[in-house]
Amino acid sequence: MFDFKYYAPTKVILGRNTEEKVAELIREFGGTKVLIHYGGGSVVRSGLLQRVTETLDAAGIAYVTLGGAVPNPRLSLVYEGIELCKREGVDFLLGVGGGSAIDSAKAIGYGVANDGDVWDFYDYKRKAAGCLPLGVILTIAATGSEMSDSSVITKEDGLIKRGYSSDYGRPRFAILDPELTMTLPDYQTACGCTDIMMHTMERYFTQGGNMEITDALAEGLLRTVMRNALILRDDPGNYDARAEVMWAGSLSHNGLTGCGNDGGDWMTHKLEHELGGLYDVAHGAGLAAVWGSWARYVYKDCLPRFKKFAVNVMGVSKEGTDEEIAERGIVAMEEFFRSIKMPTNLRELGVDPTEEELAEMAHKCAVGVGGAKGSAKLLDEAAMLQIYRASV
Ligand code: NZQ
Ligand code: ZN
């Protein structure tokens, strides 16, 4: 096992009606003037925003609101949020919604707490020295942003989607009420389950040494999410399945399933981020669409892990060579994606890139990772292009 740092400072409150505790939690973490940041309107339609503002009113906590964080959240709204916070003297951020609203709130927090252009952090030019404190009420189990150190923002100019990671951005608290996710369209529930699985799979397919405890956690998480994703496909109102998936989402991306390995592969995510930037696809669906092509490109260089995954997670037979077992695991994973109506190639994702666009994505991806990246197998720009081509 490699040395590791595990830092997960977020206070998690999971259960029915836990959003009623939002005012006392903001107080606990020192907030006196709050920016409530949300997405395109689902929290307005569900009545959640109104319940939150009523709770803050009753507690005498001042707030301003800013909606409009779209999936693949945009830099222009982040700038708007930074100005609003400075103008209004905001000292605490409350992200209400999914990864997009939370990530946008984190970016606003970096922009308020640091001078200069906030995009510098996403452009790897410098590191943040702080972030406004942030709390979260989650409405979709997916990104794990409610506990993660990451924030992913898209710059409109050039459609560049980039992530920035810093412990300063980890939320102070996360309110997880599984019932809030019951208004999700089935497609978003499936996208979320895919993303959750992928956060653990990125950490699983590495060249890291012995990771018995971490592997057991990872494999258990993956099996649990798959089982409950199928329950939710057939019974979207199942509370326990919603709760299992929601907690898995937080654990999958708070670092736990990466302890002791070499930090993760992350190339499926990097390849997807270019798709999200260029075609504005849902993140989970984009991941499913490229994963199979990525896996077939790399698995022979990471055979013990792919074999272990095939047997312990996908439950395939142990007959045949290691390569045959690993291949069966990849096929089984793709069958699972199809069973929850996730795409397994770009056509099924609904995009039809030209050769020039494939080359553009490979180039931007290579630039974004600083040339080459990947633990299962190191991928350069030419390899990225091959994977994109294979996923058409
Ligand atoms: O915007 P609203 O109106 O709220 O609608 C959203 C949006 O259309 C809707 N939705 C959310 N909760 C709902 C709901 N609709 C009905 N009922 C509810 N309870 O679902 C749609 C998707 O929401 P979004 O926040 O975009 O989804 P998600 O949580 O998947 O976030 C995706 C973004 O997070 C980034 C992705 O790249 C993408 O930009 N990621 C962030 C990470 C992180 N911060 O750690 C890690 C991830 O790997 C990922 O890259
Ligand atoms: Zn993700």
CSV table of C-alpha atoms and ligand atoms in Angstrom, one decimal:
chain,number,residue,atom,x,y,z
A,1,MET,CA,0.0,0.0,0.0
A,2,PHE,CA,1.2,3.5,-0.9
A,3,ASP,CA,1.3,6.3,1.7
A,4,PHE,CA,-1.8,8.5,1.5
A,5,LYS,CA,-3.6,11.5,2.9
A,6,TYR,CA,-7.3,11.2,3.6
A,7,TYR,CA,-9.1,14.5,4.3
A,8,ALA,CA,-12.9,14.5,4.3
A,9,PRO,CA,-13.9,17.4,6.6
A,10,THR,CA,-17.5,17.7,5.4
A,11,LYS,CA,-20.2,17.2,8.0
A,12,VAL,CA,-22.8,14.9,6.4
A,13,ILE,CA,-26.4,14.8,7.4
A,14,LEU,CA,-28.5,12.1,5.6
A,15,GLY,CA,-32.2,11.6,6.0
A,16,ARG,CA,-35.7,12.7,5.3
A,17,ASN,CA,-36.3,16.5,5.8
A,18,THR,CA,-32.7,17.1,6.8
A,19,GLU,CA,-32.9,20.4,4.8
A,20,GLU,CA,-34.8,21.8,7.8
A,21,LYS,CA,-31.4,21.9,9.6
A,22,VAL,CA,-29.8,24.3,7.1
A,23,ALA,CA,-30.0,27.4,9.2
A,24,GLU,CA,-28.5,25.9,12.3
A,25,LEU,CA,-25.7,24.4,10.1
A,26,ILE,CA,-24.9,27.7,8.5
A,27,ARG,CA,-24.7,29.3,12.0
A,28,GLU,CA,-22.5,26.4,13.2
A,29,PHE,CA,-20.0,27.2,10.5
A,30,GLY,CA,-20.1,31.0,11.0
A,31,GLY,CA,-22.2,32.2,8.1
A,32,THR,CA,-24.1,35.5,8.6
A,33,LYS,CA,-24.8,36.5,5.0
A,34,VAL,CA,-25.5,33.8,2.5
A,35,LEU,CA,-25.5,33.4,-1.2
A,36,ILE,CA,-28.0,30.7,-2.2
A,37,HIS,CA,-26.8,29.4,-5.5
A,38,TYR,CA,-28.8,27.0,-7.6
A,39,GLY,CA,-29.4,25.7,-11.1
A,40,GLY,CA,-32.0,26.1,-13.9
A,41,GLY,CA,-35.1,25.9,-11.8
A,42,SER,CA,-35.8,22.4,-10.5
A,43,VAL,CA,-35.4,23.6,-6.9
A,44,VAL,CA,-37.9,26.4,-7.6
A,45,ARG,CA,-40.4,24.0,-9.1
A,46,SER,CA,-40.0,21.4,-6.3
A,47,GLY,CA,-40.6,24.1,-3.7
A,48,LEU,CA,-37.2,23.4,-2.1
A,49,LEU,CA,-35.8,26.9,-2.6
A,50,GLN,CA,-38.9,28.4,-0.9
A,51,ARG,CA,-38.5,26.0,2.1
A,52,VAL,CA,-34.9,27.0,2.4
A,53,THR,CA,-35.5,30.7,2.3
A,54,GLU,CA,-38.4,30.4,4.8
A,55,THR,CA,-36.0,28.5,7.1
A,56,LEU,CA,-33.4,31.2,6.9
A,57,ASP,CA,-36.0,34.0,7.3
A,58,ALA,CA,-37.3,32.3,10.4
A,59,ALA,CA,-33.7,32.0,11.8
A,60,GLY,CA,-32.9,35.7,10.9
A,61,ILE,CA,-30.1,34.8,8.5
A,62,ALA,CA,-29.7,37.3,5.7
A,63,TYR,CA,-29.3,35.9,2.1
A,64,VAL,CA,-29.2,36.8,-1.6
A,65,THR,CA,-30.0,34.3,-4.3
A,66,LEU,CA,-28.5,33.5,-7.7
A,67,GLY,CA,-29.9,30.8,-10.0
A,68,GLY,CA,-29.0,29.8,-13.5
A,69,ALA,CA,-26.0,27.4,-13.1
A,70,VAL,CA,-26.5,25.1,-16.1
A,71,PRO,CA,-25.2,21.6,-16.5
A,72,ASN,CA,-21.5,22.1,-17.5
A,73,PRO,CA,-21.7,25.4,-15.5
A,74,ARG,CA,-20.4,28.5,-17.1
A,75,LEU,CA,-17.6,31.0,-16.2
A,76,SER,CA,-19.7,34.0,-16.9
A,77,LEU,CA,-22.2,33.2,-14.1
A,78,VAL,CA,-19.3,32.6,-11.8
A,79,TYR,CA,-18.1,36.1,-12.5
A,80,GLU,CA,-21.6,37.4,-11.8
A,81,GLY,CA,-21.7,35.5,-8.5
A,82,ILE,CA,-18.3,36.9,-7.4
A,83,GLU,CA,-19.5,40.5,-8.0
A,84,LEU,CA,-22.8,39.9,-6.2
A,85,CYS,CA,-21.0,38.4,-3.2
A,86,LYS,CA,-18.6,41.3,-3.0
A,87,ARG,CA,-21.4,43.9,-3.4
A,88,GLU,CA,-23.6,42.2,-0.8
A,89,GLY,CA,-20.9,41.3,1.8
A,90,VAL,CA,-21.6,37.6,1.5
A,91,ASP,CA,-19.6,35.4,3.9
A,92,PHE,CA,-21.1,31.9,3.3
A,93,LEU,CA,-22.2,30.1,0.1
A,94,LEU,CA,-25.1,27.6,0.0
A,95,GLY,CA,-25.2,25.4,-3.1
A,96,VAL,CA,-28.7,24.0,-3.6
A,97,GLY,CA,-28.9,21.4,-6.5
A,98,GLY,CA,-26.5,19.2,-8.3
A,99,GLY,CA,-22.8,19.2,-9.1
A,100,SER,CA,-23.2,22.1,-11.5
A,101,ALA,CA,-24.7,24.5,-8.9
A,102,ILE,CA,-22.2,23.2,-6.3
A,103,ASP,CA,-19.2,23.6,-8.6
A,104,SER,CA,-20.3,27.0,-9.6
A,105,ALA,CA,-20.6,28.0,-6.0
A,106,LYS,CA,-17.1,26.7,-5.3
A,107,ALA,CA,-15.7,28.8,-8.2
A,108,ILE,CA,-17.5,31.8,-6.8
A,109,GLY,CA,-16.0,31.1,-3.4
A,110,TYR,CA,-12.5,31.0,-4.9
A,111,GLY,CA,-13.2,34.2,-6.8
A,112,VAL,CA,-14.3,36.1,-3.7
A,113,ALA,CA,-11.4,34.8,-1.5
A,114,ASN,CA,-8.6,35.5,-4.0
A,115,ASP,CA,-7.7,38.5,-6.1
A,116,GLY,CA,-7.3,38.3,-9.8
A,117,ASP,CA,-9.1,36.2,-12.4
A,118,VAL,CA,-10.6,33.0,-11.0
A,119,TRP,CA,-10.1,31.2,-14.3
A,120,ASP,CA,-6.4,31.2,-13.5
A,121,PHE,CA,-7.0,28.3,-11.1
A,122,TYR,CA,-8.8,26.3,-13.8
A,123,ASP,CA,-6.1,27.2,-16.3
A,124,TYR,CA,-3.4,25.8,-13.9
A,125,LYS,CA,-1.7,29.2,-13.7
A,126,ARG,CA,-1.8,29.5,-9.9
A,127,LYS,CA,-3.3,28.0,-6.8
A,128,ALA,CA,-6.1,29.4,-4.6
A,129,ALA,CA,-5.1,30.5,-1.1
A,130,GLY,CA,-8.6,30.1,0.3
A,131,CYS,CA,-12.3,29.8,-0.5
A,132,LEU,CA,-15.5,31.2,1.0
A,133,PRO,CA,-17.0,28.5,3.3
A,134,LEU,CA,-19.6,26.5,1.5
A,135,GLY,CA,-22.6,24.3,2.5
A,136,VAL,CA,-24.6,22.1,0.2
A,137,ILE,CA,-28.2,20.8,-0.1
A,138,LEU,CA,-27.9,18.0,-2.7
A,139,THR,CA,-30.7,17.2,-5.2
A,140,ILE,CA,-28.9,14.6,-7.4
A,141,ALA,CA,-26.6,11.8,-6.4
A,142,ALA,CA,-23.8,11.9,-9.0
A,143,THR,CA,-20.7,14.0,-8.8
A,144,GLY,CA,-19.8,13.7,-5.2
A,145,SER,CA,-19.0,17.4,-5.3
A,146,GLU,CA,-20.8,17.6,-1.9
A,147,MET,CA,-17.6,16.1,-0.3
A,148,SER,CA,-15.0,16.4,-3.1
A,149,ASP,CA,-12.2,18.9,-3.5
A,150,SER,CA,-13.1,19.5,-7.2
A,151,SER,CA,-15.0,22.1,-9.2
A,152,VAL,CA,-15.5,21.8,-12.9
A,153,ILE,CA,-16.3,25.0,-14.9
A,154,THR,CA,-16.7,25.7,-18.7
A,155,LYS,CA,-15.2,28.8,-20.2
A,156,GLU,CA,-17.5,29.9,-23.0
A,157,ASP,CA,-14.7,31.4,-25.0
A,158,GLY,CA,-13.3,28.3,-26.7
A,159,LEU,CA,-15.7,26.0,-24.9
A,160,ILE,CA,-12.9,24.9,-22.5
A,161,LYS,CA,-14.1,22.7,-19.6
A,162,ARG,CA,-11.6,22.4,-16.8
A,163,GLY,CA,-11.5,21.1,-13.2
A,164,TYR,CA,-9.7,22.7,-10.3
A,165,SER,CA,-9.1,20.7,-7.1
A,166,SER,CA,-8.2,22.2,-3.7
A,167,ASP,CA,-9.0,21.2,-0.1
A,168,TYR,CA,-10.3,24.8,0.4
A,169,GLY,CA,-13.2,23.9,-1.8
A,170,ARG,CA,-14.5,21.0,0.2
A,171,PRO,CA,-18.0,21.9,1.6
A,172,ARG,CA,-18.3,22.4,5.4
A,173,PHE,CA,-21.6,20.5,5.4
A,174,ALA,CA,-23.7,18.4,3.0
A,175,ILE,CA,-27.4,17.9,3.6
A,176,LEU,CA,-28.5,14.6,1.8
A,177,ASP,CA,-32.2,14.1,1.8
A,178,PRO,CA,-32.8,11.1,-0.6
A,179,GLU,CA,-36.4,12.2,-1.1
A,180,LEU,CA,-35.1,15.3,-2.9
A,181,THR,CA,-33.8,13.1,-5.7
A,182,MET,CA,-37.2,11.6,-6.4
A,183,THR,CA,-38.2,14.4,-8.9
A,184,LEU,CA,-35.2,13.5,-11.1
A,185,PRO,CA,-35.8,12.4,-14.7
A,186,ASP,CA,-34.9,8.7,-15.0
A,187,TYR,CA,-32.1,9.7,-17.4
A,188,GLN,CA,-30.4,11.9,-14.8
A,189,THR,CA,-30.7,9.2,-12.1
A,190,ALA,CA,-28.9,6.8,-14.5
A,191,CYS,CA,-26.3,9.4,-15.4
A,192,GLY,CA,-25.7,9.9,-11.7
A,193,CYS,CA,-25.3,6.2,-11.0
A,194,THR,CA,-22.8,6.0,-13.9
A,195,ASP,CA,-20.8,9.0,-12.6
A,196,ILE,CA,-20.7,7.5,-9.1
A,197,MET,CA,-19.4,4.2,-10.4
A,198,MET,CA,-16.8,5.9,-12.6
A,199,HIS,CA,-15.3,7.9,-9.7
A,200,THR,CA,-14.5,4.6,-8.0
A,201,MET,CA,-13.5,2.9,-11.3
A,202,GLU,CA,-11.0,5.7,-12.1
A,203,ARG,CA,-9.3,4.9,-8.8
A,204,TYR,CA,-9.5,1.2,-9.3
A,205,PHE,CA,-7.8,0.8,-12.7
A,206,THR,CA,-4.4,1.8,-11.7
A,207,GLN,CA,-0.9,0.3,-11.4
A,208,GLY,CA,-1.0,0.8,-7.6
A,209,GLY,CA,0.3,-2.1,-5.4
A,210,ASN,CA,-1.5,-4.0,-2.7
A,211,MET,CA,-4.9,-2.3,-1.8
A,212,GLU,CA,-6.9,-5.0,-0.2
A,213,ILE,CA,-9.1,-2.9,2.1
A,214,THR,CA,-9.5,-0.1,-0.5
A,215,ASP,CA,-10.4,-2.7,-3.2
A,216,ALA,CA,-13.0,-4.3,-0.9
A,217,LEU,CA,-14.6,-0.9,-0.3
A,218,ALA,CA,-14.5,-0.1,-4.0
A,219,GLU,CA,-15.9,-3.4,-5.2
A,220,GLY,CA,-18.7,-3.3,-2.6
A,221,LEU,CA,-19.6,0.3,-3.6
A,222,LEU,CA,-19.7,-0.7,-7.3
A,223,ARG,CA,-21.9,-3.7,-6.7
A,224,THR,CA,-24.2,-1.7,-4.4
A,225,VAL,CA,-24.6,1.1,-7.0
A,226,MET,CA,-25.3,-1.4,-9.8
A,227,ARG,CA,-27.9,-3.2,-7.7
A,228,ASN,CA,-29.7,-0.1,-6.6
A,229,ALA,CA,-29.5,1.6,-10.1
A,230,LEU,CA,-31.6,-1.3,-11.4
A,231,ILE,CA,-34.0,-1.0,-8.5
A,232,LEU,CA,-34.4,2.7,-9.3
A,233,ARG,CA,-34.9,2.0,-13.0
A,234,ASP,CA,-38.0,0.0,-12.1
A,235,ASP,CA,-39.0,1.8,-9.0
A,236,PRO,CA,-37.8,5.4,-8.9
A,237,GLY,CA,-39.6,6.2,-5.7
A,238,ASN,CA,-37.7,3.6,-3.7
A,239,TYR,CA,-36.3,5.6,-0.7
A,240,ASP,CA,-33.8,3.0,0.4
A,241,ALA,CA,-32.3,2.7,-3.1
A,242,ARG,CA,-32.2,6.5,-3.3
A,243,ALA,CA,-30.3,6.6,0.0
A,244,GLU,CA,-27.9,3.9,-0.9
A,245,VAL,CA,-27.0,5.6,-4.2
A,246,MET,CA,-26.7,9.0,-2.5
A,247,TRP,CA,-24.3,7.9,0.2
A,248,ALA,CA,-22.3,5.9,-2.4
A,249,GLY,CA,-22.0,9.1,-4.4
A,250,SER,CA,-20.4,11.0,-1.5
A,251,LEU,CA,-18.1,8.1,-0.6
A,252,SER,CA,-17.1,7.5,-4.2
A,253,HIS,CA,-15.5,10.9,-4.7
A,254,ASN,CA,-14.3,11.9,-1.2
A,255,GLY,CA,-11.0,10.1,-1.6
A,256,LEU,CA,-12.0,6.9,0.4
A,257,THR,CA,-11.9,4.5,-2.6
A,258,GLY,CA,-8.5,5.8,-3.6
A,259,CYS,CA,-6.6,5.4,-0.3
A,260,GLY,CA,-3.3,3.6,-0.8
A,261,ASN,CA,-3.4,3.4,-4.6
A,262,ASP,CA,-1.5,5.7,-6.9
A,263,GLY,CA,-4.1,8.5,-7.3
A,264,GLY,CA,-6.2,7.1,-10.0
A,265,ASP,CA,-6.3,7.0,-13.8
A,266,TRP,CA,-8.9,9.8,-14.6
A,267,MET,CA,-8.6,9.5,-18.4
A,268,THR,CA,-12.3,8.6,-18.9
A,269,HIS,CA,-13.1,11.8,-17.1
A,270,LYS,CA,-10.6,13.9,-19.1
A,271,LEU,CA,-12.0,12.5,-22.3
A,272,GLU,CA,-15.5,13.2,-21.2
A,273,HIS,CA,-14.8,16.7,-20.2
A,274,GLU,CA,-14.0,17.6,-23.8
A,275,LEU,CA,-17.3,16.1,-24.9
A,276,GLY,CA,-19.1,18.1,-22.2
A,277,GLY,CA,-17.3,21.3,-23.3
A,278,LEU,CA,-18.0,20.9,-27.0
A,279,TYR,CA,-21.4,19.2,-27.1
A,280,ASP,CA,-22.9,20.0,-23.7
A,281,VAL,CA,-23.8,16.4,-23.0
A,282,ALA,CA,-24.7,15.1,-19.5
A,283,HIS,CA,-21.5,14.1,-17.7
A,284,GLY,CA,-22.5,10.6,-16.7
A,285,ALA,CA,-23.8,9.7,-20.2
A,286,GLY,CA,-20.5,11.0,-21.7
A,287,LEU,CA,-18.5,8.8,-19.4
A,288,ALA,CA,-20.5,5.7,-20.3
A,289,ALA,CA,-20.1,6.5,-24.0
A,290,VAL,CA,-16.2,6.6,-23.9
A,291,TRP,CA,-15.5,4.1,-21.2
A,292,GLY,CA,-15.6,0.9,-23.3
A,293,SER,CA,-13.3,2.3,-25.9
A,294,TRP,CA,-10.9,3.5,-23.2
A,295,ALA,CA,-11.1,0.1,-21.5
A,296,ARG,CA,-10.3,-1.9,-24.6
A,297,TYR,CA,-7.4,0.4,-25.4
A,298,VAL,CA,-5.7,0.1,-22.0
A,299,TYR,CA,-6.8,-3.3,-20.4
A,300,LYS,CA,-3.8,-5.4,-21.5
A,301,ASP,CA,-1.5,-2.9,-19.7
A,302,CYS,CA,-3.5,-3.2,-16.5
A,303,LEU,CA,-4.6,-6.9,-16.8
A,304,PRO,CA,-4.6,-7.9,-13.1
A,305,ARG,CA,-7.0,-5.1,-12.2
A,306,PHE,CA,-9.3,-5.7,-15.2
A,307,LYS,CA,-9.4,-9.4,-14.3
A,308,LYS,CA,-10.2,-8.7,-10.7
A,309,PHE,CA,-12.9,-6.2,-11.6
A,310,ALA,CA,-14.5,-8.7,-14.0
A,311,VAL,CA,-14.7,-11.4,-11.4
A,312,ASN,CA,-15.3,-9.5,-8.2
A,313,VAL,CA,-17.6,-6.7,-9.5
A,314,MET,CA,-19.2,-8.0,-12.8
A,315,GLY,CA,-19.3,-11.6,-11.6
A,316,VAL,CA,-18.1,-13.1,-14.8
A,317,SER,CA,-16.8,-16.7,-15.0
A,318,LYS,CA,-13.2,-17.4,-14.3
A,319,GLU,CA,-12.7,-19.7,-17.3
A,320,GLY,CA,-10.2,-18.9,-20.0
A,321,THR,CA,-7.1,-16.7,-20.1
A,322,ASP,CA,-6.8,-13.5,-18.1
A,323,GLU,CA,-7.4,-11.5,-21.2
A,324,GLU,CA,-10.6,-13.4,-22.0
A,325,ILE,CA,-11.8,-12.8,-18.4
A,326,ALA,CA,-11.0,-9.1,-18.6
A,327,GLU,CA,-12.8,-8.7,-21.9
A,328,ARG,CA,-15.9,-10.4,-20.5
A,329,GLY,CA,-15.8,-7.9,-17.7
A,330,ILE,CA,-15.7,-5.0,-20.1
A,331,VAL,CA,-18.6,-6.5,-22.1
A,332,ALA,CA,-20.6,-7.0,-18.9
A,333,MET,CA,-20.1,-3.4,-17.9
A,334,GLU,CA,-21.4,-2.2,-21.2
A,335,GLU,CA,-24.4,-4.4,-20.9
A,336,PHE,CA,-25.1,-2.9,-17.5
A,337,PHE,CA,-24.9,0.6,-19.0
A,338,ARG,CA,-27.4,-0.4,-21.7
A,339,SER,CA,-29.7,-1.9,-19.1
A,340,ILE,CA,-30.0,1.6,-17.4
A,341,LYS,CA,-30.3,3.2,-20.8
A,342,MET,CA,-26.8,4.7,-20.9
A,343,PRO,CA,-24.9,5.1,-24.2
A,344,THR,CA,-21.9,2.9,-24.9
A,345,ASN,CA,-20.6,5.0,-27.9
A,346,LEU,CA,-20.9,8.5,-29.2
A,347,ARG,CA,-23.7,7.7,-31.7
A,348,GLU,CA,-25.8,6.5,-28.8
A,349,LEU,CA,-24.8,9.6,-26.9
A,350,GLY,CA,-26.3,11.6,-29.8
A,351,VAL,CA,-23.2,13.3,-31.1
A,352,ASP,CA,-21.6,12.7,-34.5
A,353,PRO,CA,-18.2,14.4,-34.4
A,354,THR,CA,-16.2,15.1,-37.6
A,355,GLU,CA,-12.6,13.9,-37.8
A,356,GLU,CA,-11.5,17.5,-37.2
A,357,GLU,CA,-13.6,17.7,-34.1
A,358,LEU,CA,-12.2,14.4,-32.8
A,359,ALA,CA,-8.7,15.8,-33.4
A,360,GLU,CA,-9.7,19.1,-31.7
A,361,MET,CA,-11.0,17.2,-28.6
A,362,ALA,CA,-7.8,15.0,-28.4
A,363,HIS,CA,-5.7,18.1,-28.7
A,364,LYS,CA,-7.6,20.1,-26.0
A,365,CYS,CA,-7.6,17.0,-23.8
A,366,ALA,CA,-3.8,16.6,-24.1
A,367,VAL,CA,-3.2,20.3,-23.4
A,368,GLY,CA,-5.6,20.0,-20.4
A,369,VAL,CA,-3.6,17.1,-18.9
A,370,GLY,CA,-0.2,18.7,-19.6
A,371,GLY,CA,0.7,16.3,-22.5
A,372,ALA,CA,0.0,12.8,-21.3
A,373,LYS,CA,-2.0,11.2,-18.4
A,374,GLY,CA,-3.3,7.8,-17.2
A,375,SER,CA,-2.3,5.2,-14.7
A,376,ALA,CA,-3.8,2.0,-16.2
A,377,LYS,CA,-1.9,3.2,-19.3
A,378,LEU,CA,-0.2,6.5,-20.0
A,379,LEU,CA,-2.1,8.2,-22.9
A,380,ASP,CA,-0.7,10.8,-25.2
A,381,GLU,CA,-2.6,12.9,-27.8
A,382,ALA,CA,-2.4,10.2,-30.4
A,383,ALA,CA,-3.8,7.6,-28.0
A,384,MET,CA,-6.6,9.9,-27.0
A,385,LEU,CA,-7.5,10.4,-30.7
A,386,GLN,CA,-7.6,6.6,-31.2
A,387,ILE,CA,-10.0,6.2,-28.3
A,388,TYR,CA,-12.3,8.9,-29.5
A,389,ARG,CA,-12.3,7.3,-33.0
A,390,ALA,CA,-13.1,3.9,-31.5
A,391,SER,CA,-16.0,5.4,-29.6
A,392,VAL,CA,-17.8,6.9,-32.6
B,1,NZQ,O1,-30.5,22.9,-13.2
B,1,NZQ,P1,-31.7,22.3,-12.6
B,1,NZQ,O2,-32.9,23.0,-13.0
B,1,NZQ,O3,-31.6,22.1,-11.1
B,1,NZQ,O4,-31.8,20.8,-13.2
B,1,NZQ,C1,-30.8,19.8,-13.1
B,1,NZQ,C2,-30.1,19.6,-14.4
B,1,NZQ,O5,-30.9,19.9,-15.5
B,1,NZQ,C3,-31.5,18.5,-12.9
B,1,NZQ,N1,-31.8,18.2,-11.5
B,1,NZQ,C4,-31.0,18.2,-10.5
B,1,NZQ,N2,-31.6,17.8,-9.4
B,1,NZQ,C5,-32.9,17.6,-9.7
B,1,NZQ,C6,-33.0,17.9,-11.1
B,1,NZQ,N3,-34.2,17.8,-11.7
B,1,NZQ,C7,-35.3,17.3,-11.1
B,1,NZQ,N4,-35.2,17.0,-9.7
B,1,NZQ,C8,-34.0,17.1,-9.0
B,1,NZQ,N5,-34.0,16.7,-7.8
B,1,NZQ,O6,-30.6,17.6,-13.4
B,1,NZQ,C9,-29.8,18.1,-14.4
B,1,NZQ,C10,-28.3,17.8,-14.1
B,1,NZQ,O7,-27.9,18.6,-13.0
B,1,NZQ,P2,-26.3,18.8,-12.7
B,1,NZQ,O8,-26.1,19.6,-11.5
B,1,NZQ,O9,-25.7,19.4,-14.0
B,1,NZQ,O10,-25.8,17.3,-12.6
B,1,NZQ,P3,-24.6,16.7,-11.9
B,1,NZQ,O11,-24.7,16.6,-10.5
B,1,NZQ,O12,-24.4,15.4,-12.7
B,1,NZQ,O13,-23.3,17.7,-12.2
B,1,NZQ,C11,-22.6,17.6,-13.4
B,1,NZQ,C12,-21.5,18.6,-13.4
B,1,NZQ,O14,-20.5,18.3,-12.4
B,1,NZQ,C13,-19.2,18.0,-13.0
B,1,NZQ,C14,-19.6,17.5,-14.4
B,1,NZQ,O15,-18.5,17.6,-15.2
B,1,NZQ,C15,-20.7,18.5,-14.7
B,1,NZQ,O16,-20.2,19.7,-15.1
B,1,NZQ,N6,-18.4,17.2,-12.1
B,1,NZQ,C16,-18.1,17.6,-10.9
B,1,NZQ,C17,-17.3,16.9,-10.0
B,1,NZQ,C18,-16.9,17.4,-8.7
B,1,NZQ,N7,-17.1,18.7,-8.4
B,1,NZQ,O17,-16.3,16.7,-7.9
B,1,NZQ,C19,-16.8,15.6,-10.4
B,1,NZQ,C20,-17.5,15.0,-11.6
B,1,NZQ,O18,-16.6,14.0,-12.1
B,1,NZQ,C21,-17.9,15.9,-12.6
B,1,NZQ,O19,-16.9,16.2,-13.6
B,2,ZN,ZN,-17.6,12.4,-12.7
